[in-house]
PDB file of C-alpha atoms in Angstrom:
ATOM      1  CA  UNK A   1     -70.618   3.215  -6.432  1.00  0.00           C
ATOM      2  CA  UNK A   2     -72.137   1.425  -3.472  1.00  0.00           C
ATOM      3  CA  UNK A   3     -75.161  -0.684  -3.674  1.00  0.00           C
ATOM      4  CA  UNK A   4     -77.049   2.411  -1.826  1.00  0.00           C
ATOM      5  CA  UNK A   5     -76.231   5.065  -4.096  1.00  0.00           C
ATOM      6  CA  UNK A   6     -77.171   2.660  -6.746  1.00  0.00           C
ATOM      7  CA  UNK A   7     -80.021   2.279  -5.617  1.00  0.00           C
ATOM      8  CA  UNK A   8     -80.964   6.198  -5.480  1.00  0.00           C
ATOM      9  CA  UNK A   9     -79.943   6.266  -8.970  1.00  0.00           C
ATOM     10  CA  UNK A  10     -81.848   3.951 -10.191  1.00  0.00           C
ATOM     11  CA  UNK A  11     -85.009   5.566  -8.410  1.00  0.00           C
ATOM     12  CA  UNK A  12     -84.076   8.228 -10.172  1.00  0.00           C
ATOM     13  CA  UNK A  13     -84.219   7.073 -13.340  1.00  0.00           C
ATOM     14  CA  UNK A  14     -87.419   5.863 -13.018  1.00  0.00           C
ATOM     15  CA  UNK A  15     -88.761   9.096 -11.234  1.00  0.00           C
ATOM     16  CA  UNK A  16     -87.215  11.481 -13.270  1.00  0.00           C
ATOM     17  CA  UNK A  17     -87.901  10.966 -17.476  1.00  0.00           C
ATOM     18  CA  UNK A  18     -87.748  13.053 -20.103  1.00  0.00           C
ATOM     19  CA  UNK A  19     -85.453  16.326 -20.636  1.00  0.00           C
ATOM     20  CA  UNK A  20     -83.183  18.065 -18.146  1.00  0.00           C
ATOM     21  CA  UNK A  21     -85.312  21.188 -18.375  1.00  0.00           C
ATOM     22  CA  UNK A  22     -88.197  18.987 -17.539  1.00  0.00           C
ATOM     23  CA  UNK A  23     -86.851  17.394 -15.089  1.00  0.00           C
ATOM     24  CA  UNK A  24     -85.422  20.790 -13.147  1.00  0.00           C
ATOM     25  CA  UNK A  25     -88.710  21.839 -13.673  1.00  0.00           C
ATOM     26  CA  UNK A  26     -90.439  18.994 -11.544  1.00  0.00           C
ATOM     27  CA  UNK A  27     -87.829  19.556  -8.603  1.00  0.00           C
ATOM     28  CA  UNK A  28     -88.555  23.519  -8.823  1.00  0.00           C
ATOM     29  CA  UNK A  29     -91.931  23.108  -8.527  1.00  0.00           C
ATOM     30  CA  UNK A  30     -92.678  21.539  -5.350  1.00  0.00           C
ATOM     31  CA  UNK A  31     -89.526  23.606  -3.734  1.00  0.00           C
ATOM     32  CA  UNK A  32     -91.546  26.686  -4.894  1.00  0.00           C
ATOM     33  CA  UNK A  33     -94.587  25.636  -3.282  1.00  0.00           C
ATOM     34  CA  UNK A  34     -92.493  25.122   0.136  1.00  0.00           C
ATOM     35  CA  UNK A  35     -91.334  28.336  -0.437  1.00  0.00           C
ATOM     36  CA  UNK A  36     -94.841  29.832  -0.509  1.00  0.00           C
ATOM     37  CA  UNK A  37     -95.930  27.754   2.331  1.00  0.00           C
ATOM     38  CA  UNK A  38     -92.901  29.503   4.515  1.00  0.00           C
ATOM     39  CA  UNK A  39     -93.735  32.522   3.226  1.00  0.00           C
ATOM     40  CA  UNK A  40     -97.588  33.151   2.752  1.00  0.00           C
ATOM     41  CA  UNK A  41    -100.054  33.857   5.485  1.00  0.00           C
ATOM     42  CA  UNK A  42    -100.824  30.711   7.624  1.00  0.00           C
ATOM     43  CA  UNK A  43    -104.045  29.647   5.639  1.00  0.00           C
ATOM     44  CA  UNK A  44    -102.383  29.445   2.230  1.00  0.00           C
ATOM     45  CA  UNK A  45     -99.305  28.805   3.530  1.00  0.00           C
ATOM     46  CA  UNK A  46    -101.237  24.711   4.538  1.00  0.00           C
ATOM     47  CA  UNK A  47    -102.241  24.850   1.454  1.00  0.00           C
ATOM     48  CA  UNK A  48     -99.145  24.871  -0.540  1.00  0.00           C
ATOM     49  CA  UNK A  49     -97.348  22.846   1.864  1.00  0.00           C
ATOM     50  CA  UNK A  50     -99.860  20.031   1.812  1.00  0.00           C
ATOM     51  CA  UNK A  51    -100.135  20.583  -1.911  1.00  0.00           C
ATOM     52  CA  UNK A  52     -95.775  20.105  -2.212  1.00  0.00           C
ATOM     53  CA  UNK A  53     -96.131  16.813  -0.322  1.00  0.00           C
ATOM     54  CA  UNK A  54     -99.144  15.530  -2.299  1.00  0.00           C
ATOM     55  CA  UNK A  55     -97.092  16.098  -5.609  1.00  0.00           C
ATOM     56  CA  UNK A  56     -93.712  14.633  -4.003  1.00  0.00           C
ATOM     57  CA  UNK A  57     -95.699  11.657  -2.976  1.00  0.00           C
ATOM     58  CA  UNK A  58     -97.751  11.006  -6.276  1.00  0.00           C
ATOM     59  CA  UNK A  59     -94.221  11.439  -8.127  1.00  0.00           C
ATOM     60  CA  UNK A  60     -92.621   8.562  -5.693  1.00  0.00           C
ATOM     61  CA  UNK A  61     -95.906   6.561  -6.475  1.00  0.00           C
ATOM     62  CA  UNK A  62     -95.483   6.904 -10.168  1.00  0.00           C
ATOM     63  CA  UNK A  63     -91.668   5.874  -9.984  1.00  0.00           C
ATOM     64  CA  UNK A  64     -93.610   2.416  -8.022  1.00  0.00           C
ATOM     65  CA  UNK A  65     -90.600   2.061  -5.926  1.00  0.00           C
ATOM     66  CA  UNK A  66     -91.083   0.196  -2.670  1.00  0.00           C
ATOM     67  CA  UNK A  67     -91.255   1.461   0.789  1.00  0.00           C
ATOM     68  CA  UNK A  68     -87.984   0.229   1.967  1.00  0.00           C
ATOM     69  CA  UNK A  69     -86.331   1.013  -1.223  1.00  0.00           C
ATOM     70  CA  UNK A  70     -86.845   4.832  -0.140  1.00  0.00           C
ATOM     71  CA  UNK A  71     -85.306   4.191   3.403  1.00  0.00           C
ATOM     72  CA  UNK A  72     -88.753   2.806   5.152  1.00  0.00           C
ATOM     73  CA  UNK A  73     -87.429   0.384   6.852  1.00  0.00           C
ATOM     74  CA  UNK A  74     -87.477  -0.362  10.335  1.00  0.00           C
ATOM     75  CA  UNK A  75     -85.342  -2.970  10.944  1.00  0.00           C
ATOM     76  CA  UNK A  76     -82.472  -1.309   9.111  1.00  0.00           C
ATOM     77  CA  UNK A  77     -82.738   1.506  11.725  1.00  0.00           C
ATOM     78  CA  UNK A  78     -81.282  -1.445  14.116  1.00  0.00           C
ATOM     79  CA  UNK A  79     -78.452  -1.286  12.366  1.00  0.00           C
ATOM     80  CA  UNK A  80     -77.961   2.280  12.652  1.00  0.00           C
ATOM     81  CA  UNK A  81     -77.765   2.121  16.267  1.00  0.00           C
ATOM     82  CA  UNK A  82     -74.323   3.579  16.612  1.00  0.00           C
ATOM     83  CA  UNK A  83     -74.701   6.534  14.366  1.00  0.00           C
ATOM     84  CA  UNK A  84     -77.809   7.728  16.732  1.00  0.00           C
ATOM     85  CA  UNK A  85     -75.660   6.587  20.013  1.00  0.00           C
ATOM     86  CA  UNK A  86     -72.950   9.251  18.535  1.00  0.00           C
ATOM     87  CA  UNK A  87     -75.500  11.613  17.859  1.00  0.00           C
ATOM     88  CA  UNK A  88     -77.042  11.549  21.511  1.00  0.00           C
ATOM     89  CA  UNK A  89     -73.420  11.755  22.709  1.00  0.00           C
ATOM     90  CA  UNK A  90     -72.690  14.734  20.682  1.00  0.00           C
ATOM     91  CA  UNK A  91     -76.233  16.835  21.771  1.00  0.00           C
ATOM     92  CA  UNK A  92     -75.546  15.708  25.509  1.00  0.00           C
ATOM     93  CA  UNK A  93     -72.274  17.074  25.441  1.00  0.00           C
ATOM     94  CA  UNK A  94     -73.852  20.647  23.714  1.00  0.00           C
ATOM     95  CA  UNK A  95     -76.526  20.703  26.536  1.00  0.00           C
ATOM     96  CA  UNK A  96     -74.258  20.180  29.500  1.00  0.00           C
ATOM     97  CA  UNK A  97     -72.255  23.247  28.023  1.00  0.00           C
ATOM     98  CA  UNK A  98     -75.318  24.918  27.661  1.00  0.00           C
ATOM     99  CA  UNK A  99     -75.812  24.359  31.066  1.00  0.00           C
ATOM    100  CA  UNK A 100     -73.286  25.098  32.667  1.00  0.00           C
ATOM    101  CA  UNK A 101     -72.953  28.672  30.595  1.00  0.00           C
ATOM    102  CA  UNK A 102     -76.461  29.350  31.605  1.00  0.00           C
ATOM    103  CA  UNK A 103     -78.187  29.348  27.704  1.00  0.00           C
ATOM    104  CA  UNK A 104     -80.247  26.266  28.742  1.00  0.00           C
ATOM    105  CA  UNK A 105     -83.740  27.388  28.037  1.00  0.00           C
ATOM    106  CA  UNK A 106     -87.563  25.781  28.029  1.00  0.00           C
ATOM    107  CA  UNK A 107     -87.764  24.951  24.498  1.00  0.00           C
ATOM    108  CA  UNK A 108     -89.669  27.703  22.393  1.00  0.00           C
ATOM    109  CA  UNK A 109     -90.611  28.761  26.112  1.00  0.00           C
ATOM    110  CA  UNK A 110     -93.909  26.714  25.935  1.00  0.00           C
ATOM    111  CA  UNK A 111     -95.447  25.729  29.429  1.00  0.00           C
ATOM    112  CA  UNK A 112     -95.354  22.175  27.917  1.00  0.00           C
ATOM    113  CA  UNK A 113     -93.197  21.832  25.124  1.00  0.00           C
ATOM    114  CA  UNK A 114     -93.622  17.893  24.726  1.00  0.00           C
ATOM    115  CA  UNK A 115     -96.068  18.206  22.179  1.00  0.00           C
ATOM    116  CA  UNK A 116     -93.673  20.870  20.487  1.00  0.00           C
ATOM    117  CA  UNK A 117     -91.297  18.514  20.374  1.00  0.00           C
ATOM    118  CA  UNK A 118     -93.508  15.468  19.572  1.00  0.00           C
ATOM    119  CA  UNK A 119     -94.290  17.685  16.120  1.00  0.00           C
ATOM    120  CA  UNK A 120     -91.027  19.069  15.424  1.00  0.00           C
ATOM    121  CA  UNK A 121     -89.960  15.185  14.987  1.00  0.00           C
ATOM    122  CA  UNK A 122     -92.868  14.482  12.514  1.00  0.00           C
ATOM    123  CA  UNK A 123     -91.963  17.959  10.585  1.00  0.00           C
ATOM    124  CA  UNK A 124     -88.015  16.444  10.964  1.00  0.00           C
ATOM    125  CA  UNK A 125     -89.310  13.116   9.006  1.00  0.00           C
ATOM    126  CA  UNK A 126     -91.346  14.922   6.278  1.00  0.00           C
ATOM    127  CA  UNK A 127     -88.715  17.387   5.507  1.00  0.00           C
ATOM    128  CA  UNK A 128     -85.996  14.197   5.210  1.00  0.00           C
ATOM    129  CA  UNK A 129     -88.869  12.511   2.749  1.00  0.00           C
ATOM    130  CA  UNK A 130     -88.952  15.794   1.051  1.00  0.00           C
ATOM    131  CA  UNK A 131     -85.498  16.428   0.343  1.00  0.00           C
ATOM    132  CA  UNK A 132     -84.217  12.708   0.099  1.00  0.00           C
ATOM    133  CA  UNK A 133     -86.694  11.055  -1.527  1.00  0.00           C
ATOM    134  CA  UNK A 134     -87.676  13.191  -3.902  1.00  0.00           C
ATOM    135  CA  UNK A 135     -85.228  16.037  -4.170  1.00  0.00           C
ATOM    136  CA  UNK A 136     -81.915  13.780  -4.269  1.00  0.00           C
ATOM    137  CA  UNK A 137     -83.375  11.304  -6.633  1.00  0.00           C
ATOM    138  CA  UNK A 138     -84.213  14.031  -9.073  1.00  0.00           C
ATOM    139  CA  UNK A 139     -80.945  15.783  -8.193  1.00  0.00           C
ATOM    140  CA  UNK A 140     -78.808  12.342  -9.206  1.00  0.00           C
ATOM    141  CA  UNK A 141     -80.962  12.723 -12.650  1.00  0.00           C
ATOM    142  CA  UNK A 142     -79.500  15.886 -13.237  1.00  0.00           C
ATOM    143  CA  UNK A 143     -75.794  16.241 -11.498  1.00  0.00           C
ATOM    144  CA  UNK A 144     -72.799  13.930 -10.639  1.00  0.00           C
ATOM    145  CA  UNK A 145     -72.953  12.356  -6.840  1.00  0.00           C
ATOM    146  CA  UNK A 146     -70.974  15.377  -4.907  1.00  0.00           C
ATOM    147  CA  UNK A 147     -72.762  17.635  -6.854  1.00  0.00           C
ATOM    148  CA  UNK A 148     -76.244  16.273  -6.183  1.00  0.00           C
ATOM    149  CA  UNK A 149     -75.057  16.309  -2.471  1.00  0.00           C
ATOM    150  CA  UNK A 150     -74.422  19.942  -2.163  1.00  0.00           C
ATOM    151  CA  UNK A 151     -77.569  21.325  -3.789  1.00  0.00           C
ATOM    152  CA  UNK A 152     -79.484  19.220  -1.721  1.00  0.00           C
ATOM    153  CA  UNK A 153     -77.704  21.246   0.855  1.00  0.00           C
ATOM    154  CA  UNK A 154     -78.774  23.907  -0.983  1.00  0.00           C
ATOM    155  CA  UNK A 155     -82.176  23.207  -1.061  1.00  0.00           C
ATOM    156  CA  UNK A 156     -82.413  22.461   2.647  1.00  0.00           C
ATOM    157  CA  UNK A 157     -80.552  26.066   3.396  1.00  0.00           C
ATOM    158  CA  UNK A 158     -83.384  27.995   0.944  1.00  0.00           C
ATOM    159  CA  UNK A 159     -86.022  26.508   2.408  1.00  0.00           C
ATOM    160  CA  UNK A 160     -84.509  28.208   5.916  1.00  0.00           C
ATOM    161  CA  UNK A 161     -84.157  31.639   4.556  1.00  0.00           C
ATOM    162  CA  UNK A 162     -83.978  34.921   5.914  1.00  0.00           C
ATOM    163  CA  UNK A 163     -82.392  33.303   9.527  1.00  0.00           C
ATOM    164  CA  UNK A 164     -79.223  34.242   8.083  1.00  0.00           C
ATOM    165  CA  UNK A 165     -77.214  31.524  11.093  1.00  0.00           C
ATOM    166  CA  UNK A 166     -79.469  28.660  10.769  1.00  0.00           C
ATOM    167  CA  UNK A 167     -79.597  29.343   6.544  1.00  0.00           C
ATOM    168  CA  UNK A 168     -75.566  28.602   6.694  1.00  0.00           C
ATOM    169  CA  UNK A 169     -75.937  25.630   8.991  1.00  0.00           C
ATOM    170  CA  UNK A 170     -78.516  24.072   7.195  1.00  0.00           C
ATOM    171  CA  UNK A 171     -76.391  23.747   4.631  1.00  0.00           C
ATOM    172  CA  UNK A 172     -73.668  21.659   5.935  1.00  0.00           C
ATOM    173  CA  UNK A 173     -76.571  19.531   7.880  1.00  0.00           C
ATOM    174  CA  UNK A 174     -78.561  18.765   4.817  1.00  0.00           C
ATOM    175  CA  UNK A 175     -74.413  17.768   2.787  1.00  0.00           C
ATOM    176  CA  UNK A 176     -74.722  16.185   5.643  1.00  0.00           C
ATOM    177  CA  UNK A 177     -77.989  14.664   5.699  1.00  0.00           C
ATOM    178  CA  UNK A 178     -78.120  13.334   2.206  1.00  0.00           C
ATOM    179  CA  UNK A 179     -74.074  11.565   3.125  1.00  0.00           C
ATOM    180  CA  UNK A 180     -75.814   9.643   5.831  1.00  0.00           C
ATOM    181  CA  UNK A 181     -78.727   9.330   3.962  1.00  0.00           C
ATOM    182  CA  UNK A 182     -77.183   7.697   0.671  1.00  0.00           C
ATOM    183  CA  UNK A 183     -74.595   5.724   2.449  1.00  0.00           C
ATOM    184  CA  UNK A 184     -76.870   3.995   5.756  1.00  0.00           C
ATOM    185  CA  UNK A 185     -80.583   3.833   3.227  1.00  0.00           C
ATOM    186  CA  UNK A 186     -82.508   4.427   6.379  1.00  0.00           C
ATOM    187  CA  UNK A 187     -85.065   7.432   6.087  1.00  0.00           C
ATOM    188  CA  UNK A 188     -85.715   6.829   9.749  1.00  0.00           C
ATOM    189  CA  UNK A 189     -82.210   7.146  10.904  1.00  0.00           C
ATOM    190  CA  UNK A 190     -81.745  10.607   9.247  1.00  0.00           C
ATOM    191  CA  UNK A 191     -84.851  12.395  10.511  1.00  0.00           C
ATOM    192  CA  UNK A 192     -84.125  11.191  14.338  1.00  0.00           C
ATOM    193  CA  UNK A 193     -80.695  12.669  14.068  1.00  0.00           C
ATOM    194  CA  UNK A 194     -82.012  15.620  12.109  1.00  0.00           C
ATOM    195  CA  UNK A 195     -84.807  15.967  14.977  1.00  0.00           C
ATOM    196  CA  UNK A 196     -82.274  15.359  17.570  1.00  0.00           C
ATOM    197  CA  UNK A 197     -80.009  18.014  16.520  1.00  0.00           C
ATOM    198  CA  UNK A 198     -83.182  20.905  16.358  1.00  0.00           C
ATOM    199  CA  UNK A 199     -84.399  20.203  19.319  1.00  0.00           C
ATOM    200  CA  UNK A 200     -80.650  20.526  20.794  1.00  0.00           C
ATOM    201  CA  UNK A 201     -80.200  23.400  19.178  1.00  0.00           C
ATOM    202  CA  UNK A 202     -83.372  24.922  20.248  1.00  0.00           C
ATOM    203  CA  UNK A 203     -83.269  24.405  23.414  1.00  0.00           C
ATOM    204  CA  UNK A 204     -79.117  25.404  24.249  1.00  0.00           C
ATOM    205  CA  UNK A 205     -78.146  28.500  22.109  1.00  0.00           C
ATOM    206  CA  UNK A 206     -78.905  31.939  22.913  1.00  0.00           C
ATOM    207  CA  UNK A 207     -82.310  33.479  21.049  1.00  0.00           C
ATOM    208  CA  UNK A 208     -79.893  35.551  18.942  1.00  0.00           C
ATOM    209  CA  UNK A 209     -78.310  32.887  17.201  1.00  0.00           C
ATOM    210  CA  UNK A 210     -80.723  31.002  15.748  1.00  0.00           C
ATOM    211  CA  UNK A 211     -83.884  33.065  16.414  1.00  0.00           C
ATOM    212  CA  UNK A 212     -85.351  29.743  17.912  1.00  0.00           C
ATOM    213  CA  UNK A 213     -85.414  28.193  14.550  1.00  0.00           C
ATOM    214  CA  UNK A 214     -87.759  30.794  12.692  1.00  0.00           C
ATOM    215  CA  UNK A 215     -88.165  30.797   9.102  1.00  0.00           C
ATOM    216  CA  UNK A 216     -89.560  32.531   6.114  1.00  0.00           C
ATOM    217  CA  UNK A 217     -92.587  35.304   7.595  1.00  0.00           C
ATOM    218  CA  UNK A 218     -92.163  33.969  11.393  1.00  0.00           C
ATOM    219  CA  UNK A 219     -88.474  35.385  11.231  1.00  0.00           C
ATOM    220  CA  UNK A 220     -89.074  38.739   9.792  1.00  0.00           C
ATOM    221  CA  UNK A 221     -92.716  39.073  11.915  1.00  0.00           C
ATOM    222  CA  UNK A 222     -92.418  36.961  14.855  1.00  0.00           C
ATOM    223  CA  UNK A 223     -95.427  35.211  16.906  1.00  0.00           C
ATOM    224  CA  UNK A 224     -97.200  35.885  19.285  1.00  0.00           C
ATOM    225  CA  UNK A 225     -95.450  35.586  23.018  1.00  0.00           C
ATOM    226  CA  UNK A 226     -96.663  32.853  25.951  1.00  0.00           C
ATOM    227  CA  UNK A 227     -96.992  34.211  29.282  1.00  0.00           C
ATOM    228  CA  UNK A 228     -93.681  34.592  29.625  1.00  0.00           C
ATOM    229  CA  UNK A 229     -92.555  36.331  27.151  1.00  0.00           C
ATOM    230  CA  UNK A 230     -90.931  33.716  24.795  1.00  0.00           C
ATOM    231  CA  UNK A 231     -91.905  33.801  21.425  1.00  0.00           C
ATOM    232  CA  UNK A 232     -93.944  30.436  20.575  1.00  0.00           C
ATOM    233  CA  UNK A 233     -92.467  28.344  17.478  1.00  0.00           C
ATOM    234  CA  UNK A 234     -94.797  27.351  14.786  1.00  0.00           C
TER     235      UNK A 234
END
């Protein structure tokens, strides 16, 4: 076992004490509050969500691991400077044939979609905290290595239901996700490439594939339109 996954498995032995049962039981419960939050008109829906992170962050605090212990580390995102360079590479080469097949579109059709953006790479980091942080550690408490990697993958897909396409591509992204993750120990790295990918995504498939990333009530009753028509993201 490398010194990384070593590392998340010793996390989680600190996080994650006491029975199995108990243990599934503390991973189920904040991934049922996300759940809600996805789900549950938009006032509640803040509520749950803020109230999953505030019990995924006191758990973290309680295991007193340090910062760059969990992948907050800076300078180790240095390192990682290839693995970004080949995932620019890969979402230039899916815009230019976006581009030239004429799906290139405005992302979320927003008259300014910087700020979009600017969020959707915040929401990229906390779901990577969310999932590797807390759900893998608690995962590696319960389940072998591979196995810990595909219900995280799991997890990731669930928390993208009903959008049937982007449910079965989550999947492989957060295998994926939680590879790259366990192997490079940089939180940073993985939620710029996650962020990168989205935002590709978003911005170079056709509406029906993806149904610009909408999940949980915003897929089965969209938003409200911009002036052009486009459906705005939330």
């Amino acid at each position: 076992m490398s010194v990384a996954l070593q590392s998340v498995a010793g996390g989680a032995a600190g996080m994650a004490s006491g029975s199995r049962s108990a243990i599934a039981l503390r991973l189920l419960f904040p991934v049922a509050l996300i759940e809600v939050a996805l789900w549950a008109p938009l006032p509640i829906g803040i509520l749950c969500g803020v109230c999953a992170l505030w019990y995924i962050s006191w758990n973290l605090w309680q295991a007193a691991d340090s910062a760059r212990s969990m992948g907050f580390d800076l300078h180790g995102l240095m390192r990682q400077s290839w693995l970004l360079g080949a995932t620019l590479t890969l979402a230039l080469v899916i815009l230019a044939a976006a581009y030239f097949s004429g799906s290139l579109h405005r992302l979320w059709g927003l008259q300014h979609p910087w700020y979009a953006a600017l969020g959707y790479v915040c929401w990229a980091f906390v779901q990577e905290f969310m999932l590797q942080c807390f759900c893998l550690r608690m995962l590696r408490a319960l389940v072998s290595r591979a196995s810990a990697f595909i219900l995280s993958g799991a997890v990731f897909a669930v928390a993208h239901l009903p959008n049937p396409s982007l449910t079965f591509v989550t999947f492989f992204a957060g295998v994926a996700f939680t590879a790259i993750y366990a192997r490079r120990r940089n939180l940073y790295a993985v939620a710029l490439i996650h962020a990168l990918l989205g935002l590709t995504l978003a911005v170079s498939t056709p509406d029906a594939w993806f149904h610009e990333l909408r999940v949980g009530r915003d897929f089965v009753q969209p938003p409200s339109t911009t002036a052009d028509g486009h459906p705005v993201a939330r």
